[in-house]
Amino acid sequence: MPHTHMRIIYANAKYVHRTAEGGPAHMRQFIENATALGHEIYLWHGEPHPLTRPVPQGKLERLKLFRSADVIYYRIEFRPPLGSRLILPPVRRVIGNPLVVWEFNTVPQYARVLGMPESYVQSSVAELRRLGAGVDLAVCVSRAISQYVRTELGIARAIAVPNGSDPQRFRPDVTRVKRIPKNEGRLNVVWIGSANLGWHNFELLRAAAWSIWNRGEGDRIIFHVIGQGMQGMRDAPPNLNYYGPEEYEHLPEWLSAMDVGLNVYHPGAADYSSPLKVFDYMASGLTVVSTEHPQAREVFEQLGQADLLVPTDRPEALADVLRNLQVDRDRLRRQGAAGRQLVIDKYNWKRAVAEILAEIQKL
């Protein structure tokens, strides 16, 4: 298909330049890769990005922009997006009928993780279903979400485009943080996340760390936790270190000091996700260990490491996997190298954004 320049209004993105969260990193990658392909991005909501233009504040200027736009591309978490009244008649006709694309990063059930009532979840589902009549394409970060969007929200044209990483930023040879010394006899295990979010299984991680400590192996397997909401650290063993939240841009320096990356969730809303941490771990050359999770299983089967998937309720199983990896340095290196190569070949932002834009151009 020949390359076609598009004018894209990037809506509900709420871009933030400096943050510890992964969402803005995803937004930045969309902007950088789309503009590198020659497309014009107007950022609606959030902080400005140097490669984008702002949506005008004046009503007439804004109307002119919308009537000249090819696509309104909405980023969606778990509720109807800002500015969504534009996508249905009669307003849709007034603004020139641009294509409407929704990018789903999770499902409305994520609101339960945030402690919102079931009534909020159901009202979000109903509104997304109503507005979905005006959506031309749903871009979903996992197969599970694309199936949900089709069956529960009634949006027929839905594609799955998994998240990825940037193998130029996340590399094994990045200068490592000085506070974590290199030691071939020690397994450095990292987990990035927010323990106060109910879908993260921090309890499993902590119990596995205690199992290792109680067996006198705490000097050989060290856990490193980066994130927020760690009130539970007061109940953690001495081999579990906590460093607080870190800006996303500095994570490569931490990951280059690690051997294993953990991806641990409770079953439920997390089953729909496409965790950025998995791909950043892989790009950094780490071996990844995960609880049972649809996206992780898909990746792990491609890597031939399905045995590194553990049950969500068995800390001893997680501890045993880490013990085996601690003594098998050859496997660590093989799996780490294979994971990084899979990111270079497939699970990277350049591929993801190009795939999304190609699908839009088909319309």
PDB file of C-alpha atoms in Angstrom, residues 238-343:
ATOM      1  CA  PRO A 238      15.709  -8.321  54.188  1.00  0.00           C
ATOM      2  CA  ASN A 239      16.324  -9.646  50.655  1.00  0.00           C
ATOM      3  CA  LEU A 240      13.570  -7.392  49.274  1.00  0.00           C
ATOM      4  CA  ASN A 241      14.810  -3.881  48.518  1.00  0.00           C
ATOM      5  CA  TYR A 242      12.525  -0.956  47.725  1.00  0.00           C
ATOM      6  CA  TYR A 243      13.693   2.120  45.808  1.00  0.00           C
ATOM      7  CA  GLY A 244      10.461   4.083  45.367  1.00  0.00           C
ATOM      8  CA  PRO A 245       9.033   5.303  42.049  1.00  0.00           C
ATOM      9  CA  GLU A 246      11.430   6.121  39.221  1.00  0.00           C
ATOM     10  CA  GLU A 247      10.870   8.154  36.067  1.00  0.00           C
ATOM     11  CA  TYR A 248      10.232   5.881  33.125  1.00  0.00           C
ATOM     12  CA  GLU A 249      13.154   7.387  31.210  1.00  0.00           C
ATOM     13  CA  HIS A 250      15.590   6.108  33.870  1.00  0.00           C
ATOM     14  CA  LEU A 251      14.301   2.532  33.995  1.00  0.00           C
ATOM     15  CA  PRO A 252      16.837   1.245  31.413  1.00  0.00           C
ATOM     16  CA  GLU A 253      19.647   1.987  33.899  1.00  0.00           C
ATOM     17  CA  TRP A 254      17.916  -0.141  36.518  1.00  0.00           C
ATOM     18  CA  LEU A 255      16.982  -2.989  34.213  1.00  0.00           C
ATOM     19  CA  SER A 256      20.507  -3.350  32.848  1.00  0.00           C
ATOM     20  CA  ALA A 257      21.555  -4.241  36.417  1.00  0.00           C
ATOM     21  CA  MET A 258      19.010  -7.072  36.696  1.00  0.00           C
ATOM     22  CA  ASP A 259      18.793 -10.728  35.678  1.00  0.00           C
ATOM     23  CA  VAL A 260      15.075 -11.504  35.970  1.00  0.00           C
ATOM     24  CA  GLY A 261      11.961  -9.368  35.500  1.00  0.00           C
ATOM     25  CA  LEU A 262       8.744 -10.287  37.319  1.00  0.00           C
ATOM     26  CA  ASN A 263       5.235  -9.834  35.952  1.00  0.00           C
ATOM     27  CA  VAL A 264       2.764 -10.839  38.681  1.00  0.00           C
ATOM     28  CA  TYR A 265      -0.982 -10.206  38.614  1.00  0.00           C
ATOM     29  CA  HIS A 266      -4.191 -11.409  40.178  1.00  0.00           C
ATOM     30  CA  PRO A 267      -6.624 -12.917  37.668  1.00  0.00           C
ATOM     31  CA  GLY A 268      -9.427 -10.616  36.505  1.00  0.00           C
ATOM     32  CA  ALA A 269      -9.144  -7.252  34.787  1.00  0.00           C
ATOM     33  CA  ALA A 270      -5.375  -7.736  34.372  1.00  0.00           C
ATOM     34  CA  ASP A 271      -6.041 -10.637  31.987  1.00  0.00           C
ATOM     35  CA  TYR A 272      -6.949  -8.072  29.328  1.00  0.00           C
ATOM     36  CA  SER A 273      -3.732  -6.080  29.649  1.00  0.00           C
ATOM     37  CA  SER A 274      -0.559  -5.977  27.572  1.00  0.00           C
ATOM     38  CA  PRO A 275       2.033  -5.124  30.262  1.00  0.00           C
ATOM     39  CA  LEU A 276       4.722  -2.714  29.079  1.00  0.00           C
ATOM     40  CA  LYS A 277       7.076  -4.060  31.728  1.00  0.00           C
ATOM     41  CA  VAL A 278       7.244  -7.466  30.008  1.00  0.00           C
ATOM     42  CA  PHE A 279       8.539  -5.959  26.774  1.00  0.00           C
ATOM     43  CA  ASP A 280      10.904  -3.530  28.535  1.00  0.00           C
ATOM     44  CA  TYR A 281      12.342  -6.449  30.524  1.00  0.00           C
ATOM     45  CA  MET A 282      12.839  -8.386  27.296  1.00  0.00           C
ATOM     46  CA  ALA A 283      14.425  -5.455  25.466  1.00  0.00           C
ATOM     47  CA  SER A 284      16.872  -5.124  28.363  1.00  0.00           C
ATOM     48  CA  GLY A 285      17.918  -8.757  27.981  1.00  0.00           C
ATOM     49  CA  LEU A 286      16.220 -10.063  31.128  1.00  0.00           C
ATOM     50  CA  THR A 287      14.612 -13.456  31.552  1.00  0.00           C
ATOM     51  CA  VAL A 288      10.955 -12.876  32.417  1.00  0.00           C
ATOM     52  CA  VAL A 289       8.930 -14.856  34.960  1.00  0.00           C
ATOM     53  CA  SER A 290       5.176 -14.285  35.087  1.00  0.00           C
ATOM     54  CA  THR A 291       1.995 -15.463  36.673  1.00  0.00           C
ATOM     55  CA  GLU A 292      -0.457 -17.077  34.272  1.00  0.00           C
ATOM     56  CA  HIS A 293      -1.598 -14.268  31.963  1.00  0.00           C
ATOM     57  CA  PRO A 294      -2.926 -14.418  28.370  1.00  0.00           C
ATOM     58  CA  GLN A 295      -0.490 -11.940  26.806  1.00  0.00           C
ATOM     59  CA  ALA A 296       2.465 -13.337  28.760  1.00  0.00           C
ATOM     60  CA  ARG A 297       1.584 -16.895  27.720  1.00  0.00           C
ATOM     61  CA  GLU A 298       1.456 -15.861  24.061  1.00  0.00           C
ATOM     62  CA  VAL A 299       4.941 -14.349  24.310  1.00  0.00           C
ATOM     63  CA  PHE A 300       6.383 -17.122  26.482  1.00  0.00           C
ATOM     64  CA  GLU A 301       5.260 -19.819  24.049  1.00  0.00           C
ATOM     65  CA  GLN A 302       7.079 -18.002  21.252  1.00  0.00           C
ATOM     66  CA  LEU A 303      10.194 -18.037  23.455  1.00  0.00           C
ATOM     67  CA  GLY A 304       9.802 -21.671  24.467  1.00  0.00           C
ATOM     68  CA  GLN A 305       9.634 -20.746  28.162  1.00  0.00           C
ATOM     69  CA  ALA A 306       6.083 -21.602  29.176  1.00  0.00           C
ATOM     70  CA  ASP A 307       7.564 -23.327  32.240  1.00  0.00           C
ATOM     71  CA  LEU A 308       8.353 -19.831  33.576  1.00  0.00           C
ATOM     72  CA  LEU A 309       4.625 -19.157  34.004  1.00  0.00           C
ATOM     73  CA  VAL A 310       3.591 -19.750  37.628  1.00  0.00           C
ATOM     74  CA  PRO A 311       0.188 -19.987  39.363  1.00  0.00           C
ATOM     75  CA  THR A 312      -1.153 -16.784  40.921  1.00  0.00           C
ATOM     76  CA  ASP A 313      -1.573 -18.388  44.360  1.00  0.00           C
ATOM     77  CA  ARG A 314       1.598 -20.452  44.860  1.00  0.00           C
ATOM     78  CA  PRO A 315       4.577 -18.442  46.147  1.00  0.00           C
ATOM     79  CA  GLU A 316       6.636 -21.635  46.485  1.00  0.00           C
ATOM     80  CA  ALA A 317       6.293 -22.236  42.754  1.00  0.00           C
ATOM     81  CA  LEU A 318       7.659 -18.746  42.064  1.00  0.00           C
ATOM     82  CA  ALA A 319      10.474 -19.274  44.569  1.00  0.00           C
ATOM     83  CA  ASP A 320      11.399 -22.604  42.948  1.00  0.00           C
ATOM     84  CA  VAL A 321      11.546 -21.083  39.443  1.00  0.00           C
ATOM     85  CA  LEU A 322      13.881 -18.358  40.722  1.00  0.00           C
ATOM     86  CA  ARG A 323      16.071 -20.920  42.522  1.00  0.00           C
ATOM     87  CA  ASN A 324      16.440 -22.886  39.291  1.00  0.00           C
ATOM     88  CA  LEU A 325      17.359 -19.776  37.318  1.00  0.00           C
ATOM     89  CA  GLN A 326      19.893 -18.728  39.961  1.00  0.00           C
ATOM     90  CA  VAL A 327      21.973 -21.841  39.303  1.00  0.00           C
ATOM     91  CA  ASP A 328      21.380 -21.959  35.528  1.00  0.00           C
ATOM     92  CA  ARG A 329      23.216 -18.901  34.252  1.00  0.00           C
ATOM     93  CA  ASP A 330      23.345 -20.350  30.732  1.00  0.00           C
ATOM     94  CA  ARG A 331      19.561 -20.411  30.542  1.00  0.00           C
ATOM     95  CA  LEU A 332      19.400 -16.855  31.863  1.00  0.00           C
ATOM     96  CA  ARG A 333      21.638 -15.689  29.042  1.00  0.00           C
ATOM     97  CA  ARG A 334      19.824 -17.714  26.367  1.00  0.00           C
ATOM     98  CA  GLN A 335      16.348 -16.603  27.397  1.00  0.00           C
ATOM     99  CA  GLY A 336      17.452 -13.008  27.825  1.00  0.00           C
ATOM    100  CA  ALA A 337      19.034 -12.905  24.370  1.00  0.00           C
ATOM    101  CA  ALA A 338      16.011 -14.598  22.780  1.00  0.00           C
ATOM    102  CA  GLY A 339      13.612 -12.171  24.461  1.00  0.00           C
ATOM    103  CA  ARG A 340      15.547  -9.152  23.274  1.00  0.00           C
ATOM    104  CA  GLN A 341      15.664 -10.505  19.726  1.00  0.00           C
ATOM    105  CA  LEU A 342      11.881 -11.027  19.788  1.00  0.00           C
ATOM    106  CA  VAL A 343      11.438  -7.364  20.740  1.00  0.00           C
TER     107      VAL A 343
END
